[in-house]
Every structure is written in structure tokens, then in C-alpha cells.
Tab-separated table of C-alpha atoms in Angstrom:
chain	number	residue	atom	x	y	z
A	1	UNK	CA	95.062	83.702	81.309
A	2	UNK	CA	92.813	79.744	80.872
A	3	UNK	CA	94.428	78.062	83.759
A	4	UNK	CA	94.365	74.420	83.277
A	5	UNK	CA	93.301	73.625	87.036
A	6	UNK	CA	90.659	75.931	87.147
A	7	UNK	CA	87.680	73.761	85.510
A	8	UNK	CA	88.364	71.012	87.782
A	9	UNK	CA	86.961	72.467	91.053
A	10	UNK	CA	83.081	72.569	91.196
A	11	UNK	CA	81.875	75.943	92.495
A	12	UNK	CA	79.263	78.617	91.726
A	13	UNK	CA	80.733	80.663	88.859
A	14	UNK	CA	79.655	85.031	89.008
A	15	UNK	CA	78.315	85.759	85.520
A	16	UNK	CA	78.461	84.164	81.565
A	17	UNK	CA	80.038	81.034	81.790
A	18	UNK	CA	81.151	81.797	77.719
A	19	UNK	CA	84.540	82.732	78.070
A	20	UNK	CA	84.237	85.418	75.375
A	21	UNK	CA	81.179	87.045	76.944
A	22	UNK	CA	82.688	86.520	80.697
A	23	UNK	CA	85.967	87.557	79.954
A	24	UNK	CA	84.303	91.283	78.276
A	25	UNK	CA	81.819	91.500	81.186
A	26	UNK	CA	84.827	91.244	83.499
A	27	UNK	CA	86.461	93.413	81.699
A	28	UNK	CA	84.007	96.139	82.541
A	29	UNK	CA	82.081	95.103	85.338
A	30	UNK	CA	85.169	93.211	88.032
A	31	UNK	CA	83.680	95.016	90.821
A	32	UNK	CA	80.074	94.445	91.062
A	33	UNK	CA	80.741	90.710	90.074
A	34	UNK	CA	82.795	90.091	92.878
A	35	UNK	CA	81.112	91.959	95.736
A	36	UNK	CA	78.465	89.608	94.520
A	37	UNK	CA	80.278	86.353	94.740
A	38	UNK	CA	81.831	88.345	98.050
A	39	UNK	CA	78.632	88.667	99.518
A	40	UNK	CA	77.130	85.361	98.074
A	41	UNK	CA	79.930	82.950	98.840
A	42	UNK	CA	82.192	84.658	101.425
A	43	UNK	CA	83.285	82.072	103.276
A	44	UNK	CA	83.455	79.511	100.017
A	45	UNK	CA	85.094	79.390	96.367
A	46	UNK	CA	83.680	81.169	93.512
A	47	UNK	CA	84.647	81.818	90.618
A	48	UNK	CA	84.751	84.793	87.983
A	49	UNK	CA	85.574	85.193	84.452
A	50	UNK	CA	84.045	82.073	83.571
A	51	UNK	CA	87.125	79.592	85.094
A	52	UNK	CA	89.683	82.225	84.507
A	53	UNK	CA	89.511	83.274	88.278
A	54	UNK	CA	89.165	81.151	91.367
A	55	UNK	CA	88.428	83.386	94.683
A	56	UNK	CA	89.312	81.812	98.039
A	57	UNK	CA	88.053	83.141	100.664
A	58	UNK	CA	90.819	84.798	103.080
A	59	UNK	CA	90.432	82.091	106.007
A	60	UNK	CA	93.229	79.735	103.903
A	61	UNK	CA	95.571	82.542	103.795
A	62	UNK	CA	96.827	81.543	107.511
A	63	UNK	CA	96.883	78.041	105.933
A	64	UNK	CA	98.872	78.839	102.623
A	65	UNK	CA	100.786	81.810	103.185
A	66	UNK	CA	104.101	79.698	104.105
A	67	UNK	CA	103.391	77.517	101.712
A	68	UNK	CA	107.130	76.783	99.444
A	69	UNK	CA	107.326	78.009	96.172
A	70	UNK	CA	107.445	74.531	95.008
A	71	UNK	CA	103.681	73.580	95.927
A	72	UNK	CA	102.428	77.356	95.742
A	73	UNK	CA	103.787	80.064	93.993
A	74	UNK	CA	102.994	83.441	93.777
A	75	UNK	CA	105.746	84.948	91.173
A	76	UNK	CA	104.057	82.167	88.614
A	77	UNK	CA	100.526	83.275	89.207
A	78	UNK	CA	101.610	87.124	89.290
A	79	UNK	CA	103.935	86.891	85.482
A	80	UNK	CA	100.493	84.827	83.778
A	81	UNK	CA	98.104	87.080	85.343
A	82	UNK	CA	100.332	89.797	83.670
A	83	UNK	CA	100.573	88.024	80.238
A	84	UNK	CA	104.214	87.043	80.866
A	85	UNK	CA	104.844	86.090	77.507
A	86	UNK	CA	103.466	89.367	75.972
A	87	UNK	CA	104.367	91.487	78.964
A	88	UNK	CA	107.975	90.240	78.464
A	89	UNK	CA	108.211	89.779	82.559
A	90	UNK	CA	108.169	85.635	82.230
A	91	UNK	CA	112.218	86.766	82.946
A	92	UNK	CA	111.577	86.670	86.230
A	93	UNK	CA	110.016	82.918	86.476
A	94	UNK	CA	113.972	82.061	85.489
A	95	UNK	CA	114.939	82.946	89.155
A	96	UNK	CA	114.669	85.369	92.400
A	97	UNK	CA	117.674	87.198	91.839
A	98	UNK	CA	115.423	90.180	92.271
A	99	UNK	CA	113.556	89.197	95.443
A	100	UNK	CA	117.042	88.046	97.221
A	101	UNK	CA	118.334	91.881	96.270
A	102	UNK	CA	115.677	93.846	97.270
A	103	UNK	CA	115.428	92.090	100.894
A	104	UNK	CA	119.053	91.547	101.493
A	105	UNK	CA	120.567	94.817	99.627
A	106	UNK	CA	118.263	97.551	98.828
A	107	UNK	CA	115.692	97.315	101.705
A	108	UNK	CA	118.639	97.105	104.649
A	109	UNK	CA	120.239	100.517	102.906
A	110	UNK	CA	117.035	102.128	102.306
A	111	UNK	CA	117.955	104.814	105.532
A	112	UNK	CA	120.899	105.771	103.843
A	113	UNK	CA	118.525	106.931	100.404
A	114	UNK	CA	116.826	109.298	102.439
A	115	UNK	CA	118.870	112.427	102.833
A	116	UNK	CA	119.517	111.166	98.957
A	117	UNK	CA	115.743	110.685	97.802
A	118	UNK	CA	115.885	114.427	99.398
A	119	UNK	CA	118.280	115.982	96.882
A	120	UNK	CA	116.567	114.561	94.794
A	121	UNK	CA	112.996	115.569	94.868
A	122	UNK	CA	114.819	119.677	95.949
A	123	UNK	CA	116.277	119.438	92.115
A	124	UNK	CA	113.099	118.039	90.483
A	125	UNK	CA	109.890	119.323	92.218
A	126	UNK	CA	110.413	123.457	91.496
A	127	UNK	CA	111.126	122.741	87.797
A	128	UNK	CA	108.211	120.401	87.620
A	129	UNK	CA	105.829	122.625	89.794
A	130	UNK	CA	107.429	125.847	88.524
A	131	UNK	CA	104.157	127.921	90.412
A	132	UNK	CA	104.317	131.275	92.622
A	133	UNK	CA	102.438	132.679	95.532
A	134	UNK	CA	99.715	133.905	93.035
A	135	UNK	CA	97.215	132.332	91.643
A	136	UNK	CA	97.274	128.624	91.399
A	137	UNK	CA	98.186	126.739	88.288
A	138	UNK	CA	96.794	123.240	87.244
A	139	UNK	CA	98.749	120.174	86.500
A	140	UNK	CA	97.864	116.706	85.710
A	141	UNK	CA	98.129	114.582	89.132
A	142	UNK	CA	99.266	111.419	87.599
A	143	UNK	CA	101.407	112.785	85.355
A	144	UNK	CA	103.542	114.617	87.773
A	145	UNK	CA	104.079	112.413	90.547
A	146	UNK	CA	105.076	109.227	87.764
A	147	UNK	CA	107.712	111.576	87.059
A	148	UNK	CA	108.640	112.598	90.985
A	149	UNK	CA	108.538	108.505	91.223
A	150	UNK	CA	110.135	107.720	87.720
A	151	UNK	CA	113.398	110.402	89.336
A	152	UNK	CA	112.946	108.746	92.654
A	153	UNK	CA	113.234	104.849	91.154
A	154	UNK	CA	116.209	106.174	88.905
A	155	UNK	CA	118.411	106.990	91.983
A	156	UNK	CA	117.690	103.937	93.550
A	157	UNK	CA	117.766	101.573	90.414
A	158	UNK	CA	120.762	102.905	87.769
A	159	UNK	CA	122.101	105.790	90.169
A	160	UNK	CA	124.033	108.616	88.878
A	161	UNK	CA	124.751	109.989	86.037
A	162	UNK	CA	122.061	107.665	84.121
A	163	UNK	CA	119.377	108.459	86.689
A	164	UNK	CA	119.373	111.832	85.312
A	165	UNK	CA	119.278	110.864	81.801
A	166	UNK	CA	115.744	111.947	79.950
A	167	UNK	CA	116.337	109.332	77.481
A	168	UNK	CA	116.359	106.497	80.280
A	169	UNK	CA	113.784	108.008	82.350
A	170	UNK	CA	111.270	108.281	78.889
A	171	UNK	CA	112.380	104.904	78.031
A	172	UNK	CA	111.211	103.342	81.251
A	173	UNK	CA	107.924	105.099	81.472
A	174	UNK	CA	107.090	103.911	77.660
A	175	UNK	CA	108.263	100.204	78.937
A	176	UNK	CA	105.750	100.645	82.303
A	177	UNK	CA	102.569	102.644	79.993
A	178	UNK	CA	102.484	100.104	77.095
A	179	UNK	CA	103.075	96.285	79.795
A	180	UNK	CA	99.701	97.642	81.422
A	181	UNK	CA	98.120	98.666	78.395
A	182	UNK	CA	98.950	95.471	76.560
A	183	UNK	CA	98.409	93.253	79.489
A	184	UNK	CA	94.636	94.770	79.635
A	185	UNK	CA	93.820	94.104	75.803
A	186	UNK	CA	95.147	91.172	75.856
A	187	UNK	CA	93.444	88.817	78.470
A	188	UNK	CA	89.854	89.734	76.716
A	189	UNK	CA	90.832	87.022	74.559
A	190	UNK	CA	91.120	83.436	74.511
A	191	UNK	CA	94.669	81.864	74.235
A	192	UNK	CA	95.036	80.638	71.107
A	193	UNK	CA	94.154	83.964	69.947
A	194	UNK	CA	96.961	85.943	71.727
A	195	UNK	CA	99.674	85.659	69.433
A	196	UNK	CA	97.949	86.960	66.596
A	197	UNK	CA	96.305	89.878	68.386
A	198	UNK	CA	99.290	90.704	69.981
A	199	UNK	CA	100.700	91.111	66.328
A	200	UNK	CA	98.272	93.588	65.467
A	201	UNK	CA	98.357	96.315	68.968
A	202	UNK	CA	100.887	99.013	68.785
A	203	UNK	CA	101.158	98.717	72.450
A	204	UNK	CA	103.190	95.230	72.080
A	205	UNK	CA	105.320	96.483	69.605
A	206	UNK	CA	106.204	99.477	72.088
A	207	UNK	CA	107.126	97.411	74.640
A	208	UNK	CA	109.267	95.197	72.836
A	209	UNK	CA	110.977	98.906	71.278
A	210	UNK	CA	110.960	99.870	74.989
A	211	UNK	CA	113.017	96.864	76.369
A	212	UNK	CA	115.366	96.912	73.207
A	213	UNK	CA	116.192	100.568	74.479
A	214	UNK	CA	116.628	100.219	78.174
A	215	UNK	CA	119.177	97.225	76.830
A	216	UNK	CA	121.134	99.459	74.384
A	217	UNK	CA	121.330	102.178	77.316
A	218	UNK	CA	122.484	99.652	80.250
A	219	UNK	CA	124.594	97.011	78.670
A	220	UNK	CA	127.611	99.477	78.499
A	221	UNK	CA	126.857	100.486	81.963
A	222	UNK	CA	127.431	97.152	83.075
A	223	UNK	CA	130.622	96.765	81.026
A	224	UNK	CA	132.459	99.960	82.289
A	225	UNK	CA	131.214	98.954	85.582
A	226	UNK	CA	133.107	95.430	85.121
A	227	UNK	CA	136.103	96.695	83.504
A	228	UNK	CA	136.791	99.198	86.191
A	229	UNK	CA	136.297	96.504	88.781
A	230	UNK	CA	138.914	93.798	86.953
A	231	UNK	CA	141.495	97.165	86.287
A	232	UNK	CA	140.826	99.782	88.899
A	233	UNK	CA	142.135	98.606	92.356
A	234	UNK	CA	140.763	102.158	93.712
A	235	UNK	CA	137.587	101.584	92.287
A	236	UNK	CA	134.380	102.268	94.188
A	237	UNK	CA	130.903	100.102	93.728
A	238	UNK	CA	128.086	102.283	93.152
A	239	UNK	CA	125.674	101.998	95.928
A	240	UNK	CA	122.059	101.514	93.729
A	241	UNK	CA	120.172	98.227	92.643
A	242	UNK	CA	121.682	97.873	89.349
A	243	UNK	CA	125.239	96.962	91.476
A	244	UNK	CA	123.271	94.501	93.679
A	245	UNK	CA	122.022	92.786	90.510
A	246	UNK	CA	125.292	92.518	89.252
A	247	UNK	CA	127.012	91.697	92.817
A	248	UNK	CA	124.077	88.882	93.402
A	249	UNK	CA	124.187	87.196	90.078
A	250	UNK	CA	125.607	84.121	88.728
A	251	UNK	CA	126.693	83.214	85.541
A	252	UNK	CA	123.523	83.318	83.469
A	253	UNK	CA	121.555	86.267	85.075
A	254	UNK	CA	124.148	87.897	85.432
A	255	UNK	CA	124.505	88.011	81.696
A	256	UNK	CA	124.539	92.121	81.078
A	257	UNK	CA	121.186	91.283	78.520
A	258	UNK	CA	119.681	89.620	81.589
A	259	UNK	CA	120.465	92.308	84.211
A	260	UNK	CA	119.057	94.854	81.769
A	261	UNK	CA	115.519	93.284	81.289
A	262	UNK	CA	115.541	92.304	84.997
A	263	UNK	CA	116.069	96.128	85.799
A	264	UNK	CA	113.214	97.495	83.894
A	265	UNK	CA	110.616	94.957	84.708
A	266	UNK	CA	111.282	96.338	88.743
A	267	UNK	CA	111.626	99.997	87.532
A	268	UNK	CA	108.249	99.226	85.804
A	269	UNK	CA	106.674	97.630	89.154
A	270	UNK	CA	108.761	100.596	91.472
A	271	UNK	CA	107.401	103.199	89.341
A	272	UNK	CA	103.994	101.321	88.998
A	273	UNK	CA	102.206	101.509	92.069
A	274	UNK	CA	104.432	104.262	93.645
A	275	UNK	CA	102.996	106.600	91.475
A	276	UNK	CA	99.222	105.110	91.814
A	277	UNK	CA	99.233	105.302	95.725
A	278	UNK	CA	100.745	108.196	95.848
A	279	UNK	CA	98.290	110.098	93.681
A	280	UNK	CA	95.618	108.274	95.432
A	281	UNK	CA	96.689	109.724	98.388
A	282	UNK	CA	97.115	113.220	97.287
A	283	UNK	CA	93.583	112.808	95.768
A	284	UNK	CA	91.942	111.745	98.977
A	285	UNK	CA	94.214	114.973	100.999
A	286	UNK	CA	92.156	117.142	97.795
A	287	UNK	CA	88.926	115.437	98.785
A	288	UNK	CA	89.387	115.762	102.684
A	289	UNK	CA	91.556	118.637	102.819
A	290	UNK	CA	91.313	118.970	106.525
A	291	UNK	CA	93.926	116.456	107.228
A	292	UNK	CA	96.221	118.897	105.264
A	293	UNK	CA	97.183	121.214	108.619
A	294	UNK	CA	96.955	117.737	110.591
A	295	UNK	CA	100.075	116.351	108.553
A	296	UNK	CA	101.593	119.451	108.060
A	297	UNK	CA	102.189	119.803	111.516
A	298	UNK	CA	103.574	116.389	111.644
A	299	UNK	CA	105.818	116.605	109.353
A	300	UNK	CA	107.283	119.851	110.344
A	301	UNK	CA	107.159	118.021	114.172
A	302	UNK	CA	108.691	115.279	113.130
A	303	UNK	CA	111.459	117.134	110.727
A	304	UNK	CA	112.474	119.214	113.823
A	305	UNK	CA	113.169	116.365	116.068
A	306	UNK	CA	115.359	114.548	113.536
A	307	UNK	CA	116.620	117.486	112.221
A	308	UNK	CA	115.384	116.562	108.645
A	309	UNK	CA	114.723	114.215	106.275
A	310	UNK	CA	116.604	110.418	108.112
A	311	UNK	CA	115.048	107.014	107.851
A	312	UNK	CA	113.574	107.045	111.433
A	313	UNK	CA	112.409	110.315	110.397
A	314	UNK	CA	109.400	108.582	108.058
A	315	UNK	CA	109.346	106.140	109.949
A	316	UNK	CA	107.397	108.764	112.512
A	317	UNK	CA	105.247	110.301	109.708
A	318	UNK	CA	102.614	107.999	111.913
A	319	UNK	CA	99.733	110.025	111.275
A	320	UNK	CA	100.077	110.117	106.904
A	321	UNK	CA	101.513	106.430	107.317
A	322	UNK	CA	97.783	106.028	108.617
A	323	UNK	CA	96.644	108.218	105.753
A	324	UNK	CA	98.325	105.966	103.049
A	325	UNK	CA	96.854	103.589	104.261
A	326	UNK	CA	93.369	104.135	104.419
A	327	UNK	CA	93.695	106.072	100.737
A	328	UNK	CA	94.931	102.527	100.030
A	329	UNK	CA	92.307	100.818	101.575
A	330	UNK	CA	89.144	102.549	99.785
A	331	UNK	CA	91.302	103.146	96.661
A	332	UNK	CA	93.757	100.002	96.162
A	333	UNK	CA	95.681	98.545	92.906
A	334	UNK	CA	93.796	95.856	92.454
A	335	UNK	CA	90.358	94.694	93.682
A	336	UNK	CA	92.324	91.071	93.741
A	337	UNK	CA	95.427	89.376	95.628
A	338	UNK	CA	97.256	87.065	97.430
A	339	UNK	CA	97.659	85.540	94.001
A	340	UNK	CA	99.226	81.954	93.499
A	341	UNK	CA	99.560	79.395	91.217
A	342	UNK	CA	99.202	75.491	92.833
A	343	UNK	CA	102.466	73.394	91.445
A	344	UNK	CA	101.428	70.663	93.563
A	345	UNK	CA	97.981	69.193	94.009
A	346	UNK	CA	96.842	70.651	97.632
A	347	UNK	CA	93.971	68.863	99.991
A	348	UNK	CA	93.203	71.980	102.885
A	349	UNK	CA	92.299	71.652	106.410
A	350	UNK	CA	88.472	71.159	105.504
A	351	UNK	CA	89.286	69.209	102.860
A	352	UNK	CA	89.287	71.504	99.574
A	353	UNK	CA	91.619	70.054	97.255
A	354	UNK	CA	92.874	72.132	95.226
A	355	UNK	CA	94.372	70.572	91.912
A	356	UNK	CA	97.553	71.505	90.027
A	357	UNK	CA	96.977	74.158	87.800
A	358	UNK	CA	95.490	76.273	89.651
A	359	UNK	CA	95.196	79.690	90.080
A	360	UNK	CA	94.062	81.609	93.319
A	361	UNK	CA	93.071	85.028	94.230
A	362	UNK	CA	91.419	86.483	97.901
A	363	UNK	CA	88.629	89.440	97.411
A	364	UNK	CA	90.897	92.453	98.673
A	365	UNK	CA	88.153	95.216	98.319
A	366	UNK	CA	85.099	93.486	99.331
A	367	UNK	CA	86.750	92.304	102.607
A	368	UNK	CA	87.628	95.886	103.739
A	369	UNK	CA	84.220	97.523	103.043
A	370	UNK	CA	82.769	94.225	105.127
A	371	UNK	CA	81.610	95.999	109.041
A	372	UNK	CA	82.672	92.666	110.385
A	373	UNK	CA	85.772	93.478	109.241
A	374	UNK	CA	86.231	97.168	109.493
A	375	UNK	CA	84.109	99.273	111.540
A	376	UNK	CA	82.619	101.474	109.922
A	377	UNK	CA	84.225	100.375	106.260
A	378	UNK	CA	82.504	103.400	104.451
A	379	UNK	CA	83.531	106.371	105.866
A	380	UNK	CA	87.083	107.581	105.466
A	381	UNK	CA	89.665	108.113	108.484
A	382	UNK	CA	92.656	109.132	107.844
A	383	UNK	CA	93.806	108.308	111.015
A	384	UNK	CA	91.588	105.146	111.628
A	385	UNK	CA	94.916	103.113	111.590
A	386	UNK	CA	96.702	105.975	113.471
A	387	UNK	CA	94.360	105.226	116.674
A	388	UNK	CA	94.590	101.632	115.725
A	389	UNK	CA	98.399	101.532	116.084
A	390	UNK	CA	97.950	103.240	119.753
A	391	UNK	CA	95.904	101.072	121.344
A	392	UNK	CA	98.529	98.479	123.715
A	393	UNK	CA	100.118	95.996	122.087
A	394	UNK	CA	99.166	97.337	118.521
A	395	UNK	CA	102.014	99.651	118.116
A	396	UNK	CA	103.964	97.901	114.707
A	397	UNK	CA	100.961	96.703	113.186
A	398	UNK	CA	98.393	98.411	110.916
A	399	UNK	CA	101.277	100.786	108.739
A	400	UNK	CA	100.829	101.351	104.979
A	401	UNK	CA	103.164	98.320	104.882
A	402	UNK	CA	101.961	95.789	107.466
A	403	UNK	CA	100.299	92.526	105.491
A	404	UNK	CA	97.495	90.841	106.937
A	405	UNK	CA	94.313	88.380	106.119
A	406	UNK	CA	92.200	91.481	105.722
A	407	UNK	CA	95.141	93.914	104.198
A	408	UNK	CA	97.051	92.226	100.934
A	409	UNK	CA	97.547	94.989	99.125
A	410	UNK	CA	100.827	94.343	99.254
A	411	UNK	CA	100.238	89.997	99.265
A	412	UNK	CA	101.103	88.462	102.891
A	413	UNK	CA	103.153	85.634	103.939
A	414	UNK	CA	106.848	84.647	103.023
A	415	UNK	CA	106.209	85.932	99.460
A	416	UNK	CA	104.538	89.590	100.602
A	417	UNK	CA	105.802	92.289	98.042
A	418	UNK	CA	110.080	92.896	99.096
A	419	UNK	CA	109.828	96.613	97.487
A	420	UNK	CA	106.920	97.944	99.917
A	421	UNK	CA	109.033	99.213	101.745
A	422	UNK	CA	110.834	101.399	99.060
A	423	UNK	CA	107.020	102.118	98.088
A	424	UNK	CA	106.225	103.833	101.506
A	425	UNK	CA	109.003	105.348	101.691
A	426	UNK	CA	108.930	106.648	98.547
A	427	UNK	CA	105.242	108.182	99.055
A	428	UNK	CA	105.828	109.832	102.196
A	429	UNK	CA	109.086	111.912	100.472
A	430	UNK	CA	106.881	112.877	98.194
A	431	UNK	CA	103.521	113.858	99.661
A	432	UNK	CA	106.031	115.791	102.648
A	433	UNK	CA	107.141	117.770	100.438
A	434	UNK	CA	104.432	118.745	98.898
A	435	UNK	CA	102.663	119.581	102.295
A	436	UNK	CA	105.273	121.882	103.130
A	437	UNK	CA	106.199	124.053	99.497
A	438	UNK	CA	102.549	124.427	97.744
A	439	UNK	CA	98.836	124.650	98.986
A	440	UNK	CA	96.796	122.393	96.755
A	441	UNK	CA	93.497	121.566	96.053
A	442	UNK	CA	91.119	120.217	93.192
A	443	UNK	CA	89.952	122.656	90.111
A	444	UNK	CA	87.742	125.432	91.796
A	445	UNK	CA	87.850	123.856	95.036
A	446	UNK	CA	85.603	121.564	94.704
A	447	UNK	CA	85.711	118.522	97.778
A	448	UNK	CA	84.938	115.658	94.922
A	449	UNK	CA	87.411	112.947	94.150
A	450	UNK	CA	87.817	112.108	90.633
A	451	UNK	CA	86.752	108.209	89.913
A	452	UNK	CA	88.780	105.546	89.791
A	453	UNK	CA	89.507	103.659	86.664
A	454	UNK	CA	89.157	100.341	86.335
A	455	UNK	CA	89.277	97.785	84.139
A	456	UNK	CA	89.380	94.044	85.608
A	457	UNK	CA	90.369	93.633	88.762
A	458	UNK	CA	92.995	97.079	88.180
A	459	UNK	CA	91.881	100.224	89.718
A	460	UNK	CA	93.403	103.250	88.245
A	461	UNK	CA	93.483	106.934	89.628
A	462	UNK	CA	91.739	108.488	87.271
A	463	UNK	CA	95.216	109.961	84.595
A	464	UNK	CA	93.238	113.404	83.542
A	465	UNK	CA	92.141	114.679	87.129
A	466	UNK	CA	94.081	117.744	87.407
A	467	UNK	CA	95.033	119.467	90.961
A	468	UNK	CA	96.062	123.479	91.393
A	469	UNK	CA	98.982	123.953	93.095
A	470	UNK	CA	100.487	127.193	94.809
A	471	UNK	CA	103.830	128.143	96.839
A	472	UNK	CA	102.563	128.437	100.330
A	473	UNK	CA	103.053	132.075	101.904
A	474	UNK	CA	105.067	130.264	104.726
A	475	UNK	CA	107.737	127.558	103.196
A	476	UNK	CA	109.203	125.825	105.545
A	477	UNK	CA	113.422	125.710	105.316
A	478	UNK	CA	113.252	121.902	105.404
A	479	UNK	CA	112.354	121.770	101.756
A	480	UNK	CA	113.668	122.848	98.401
A	481	UNK	CA	114.234	126.512	97.715
A	482	UNK	CA	113.895	128.253	94.857
A	483	UNK	CA	117.564	127.304	93.483
A	484	UNK	CA	117.064	123.607	94.502
A	485	UNK	CA	118.599	123.522	97.662
A	486	UNK	CA	116.871	122.712	100.918
A	487	UNK	CA	117.661	124.844	103.266
């Protein structure tokens, strides 16, 4: 976590200067430290967690967002922040295969995946939520959403029949869960101690185990596909992310073990961020139930206009999109964003010098609570961004997937998250199906939102919080029936 160039930047430090005490304090109180730094040095550079984190003001985002990777690297910063050696994510530094394939192959094909994803939910939603029209039944919300997102991600990433293989699903979830536990734990320790500490924590072993298991599952699929392609003139390639990776790779990155490894990491990225945002959206619907009928009616109207689930259907869920963005604004996956590693010394337009080896971040959370940036920032307004889009010339802005210098949850500029379109679509599919099929609420009808779990700069929806569900009295014919088919 220590970044050599950070020590050369002479700016105020919030909290302890001693690295170990600073990291422990940041582990527990990152939000308070970041808010203090922002309130005191909003338009200046400051540090958190001793020299670990250099926070730059958002005024620099426009200047930095388009710099090439050779000068300012997004992937290097994110992998370093993710303890790449111990989370096994360092393989992504070997090339941009995943980014190219997401941008050029998967995202343009998402419109064709919408009805396929609806079939996935039609099959799995009744099994994951086995309720009737009588009493409410309680479920752990995050676990439920994690399963649903995993089904969708598997369909996109590995296709049938592997997408329905419980062994693959459980392996991917084991990897995801233990990567984050490993990162959270190791970031407290100095770099020299991490190799030793990693030997004694079970999470690290489970990460390695899941990676080996994933390779045993995926490599035979890759070899089988290549054999079919060589020997069968009538062979039709599958439409999934694994195939796109195979087609876009060179001799080195196309090695089966490399492809399987990269696929597992991208599955982690898709499942983790999407599950958190979808869970937070459901929590906010339970906390603000006055929006449930509003969004439910929008879904019904749009489905009727488009005759079912299609790419354009999701685009026109504009009120839901606004609600999702507002939920993410108040409950972001991370308090810090726009992570960048300086690969060549930089001097900014105002004379600020950034040495090679420095790692930069921008405050996400304090910015969106700043009344100079957001009107009434502490008030939840599910239609805030819908109303903003209704203004002249604003129709394409203020969307869930739209980035800006004050909406950095998906990054911004040249290296904005390429998977955000898939995430947005998946959340809309899950939430709309739940809205149409179920009545839901917090246990005992309370509207009190469960507190988030915060460690370092990460913000997780409460993993133990429950939501109660029951079948609606009138279930739309657009949603799954009891036999798992859509009407």
C-alpha cells in the first residue's frame, strides 16, 4: 500500500503520521478523516492514512482524465490498491485485453442479452424467493441479490451450460468474498510484513484455492471450444465474454490458464459492484416506500410500450435510473475514486508537481454532500436526477452510468469503468422483476435503513440485514410465473 512518490508531496496529513497507527485509524474511521480533510482543504491536496493516500481536489479531474496510461495509470493504481499480488488481480497489468473486449464486444451486444437475462431471472427468481401471497417471509437481502447477480454474470461471462453449474457459481463467489477479506486485512500491515501475514490468514488460502478450482473448470471449456473451431466447419461460437476474450487474445494472453484467471477476476468485478448497488437500491426502496408504486408503474408502462424486455426498455426506465443513482450517491461503494498512479513526473497547470510513484485519489463522498455541488445534499430524492434530465439539453446527463467530475463512482474520462453498462442493466432487470412480482419491506414494517458496513474507504451494504417478501396479489404477465416462464 505504501507508494514511494507520496512521501515527496509536502501537504497536510489528516490523522496520525505513524504508518501503523494511521492505517488502523483509517481502517476504522476513514469517513470521518476524509470529511475532516475535505472541510479543511477542499481545494487543496491533502493526505490520509499517513502517506498512503494522496487526495486531490476535483478541480484537477478535467486536466487528468484523458492522460495516457503511460503517464497516469488507472489500472496500476487500482491493482495496487487491491493488493494485486495477494488478491491475484495483478494479471490485469499484463495487458488491456479485458477492457478492449468489454468495450468492443460485450457492451455493444448487451441489447441482445436483455431477453436472455430475463429468461435467467424467470428461471431463478421463484427458486431464490419461494414465497406465496400469504405471510411475508424474511431473506438476507445481500445474499439474495448476490445469487441473482451471479446467475446473470455467469450467463454473460461463460454461457450455458457452465452458467448453471453450481460448482462454478460457488467458486466465483468464494473467490470474490475472500479477495475482499484478504485486501481489507492486509492493508493494515506494512509492505514488508504482508508476505508473512498472508501465510497465516485463511482468506488468502481460499483465494488461491478458488483460482485453482476456476482454472480446472474453465480450461477444459476453452480447449473444447478451440477443438470444435478447428475440426467442425459448422461450429458456431458461443456469444459470451469467455469467447470474446478467446477471440481478442494473442498467443500469450490466450493461454487457457491466463484466460481462466482473467475471467474469474472480471466476474469478481461484475458481481461485487453490481450486487452492492442493487442491494442498496432495495434498501432505499424499503426506507422510502412511497417510490415503490411510482417505479412499478413506470416499469409496467415501459414494458407495455416496448412489448417486453428489450435494450430500449431498460433505457426508458428513467425514474428507476434516477433512483439508482440517488441510492449510489448516498451509499457509494467507495468513499474515494478516480484512482491514478503517476508513471511520469507531472506538473499541473497551477504549478502543482506530482512525482513519479505517487498514487492519487479524489474524494467521492464529501463532494456529493457539498451544498455547493448538490442542492439539499442530505435529502434523499429518488427523482432528483430524473428531474435534472428533464431540463433542456440535459437528457443524456445525470444517468446512473454517466460520469462527471462530481460523479466518480465509475471513474471518469478515458478510463471510466467499462463494465458500468452491464452493471446498470443487471440492476434494472433485478429490481424491475422484484417490483412486479413481490411486495417487500423491512422486517416489522420499519423504514429504518440498516447501517452500512465501512472498512477503509469501502462501503458495504449490511450483509446481515433482512428484507421481507411476499407475492403480490396481482402479478403482471411480464414477470416469471410459478413454472419459471414469463407470461
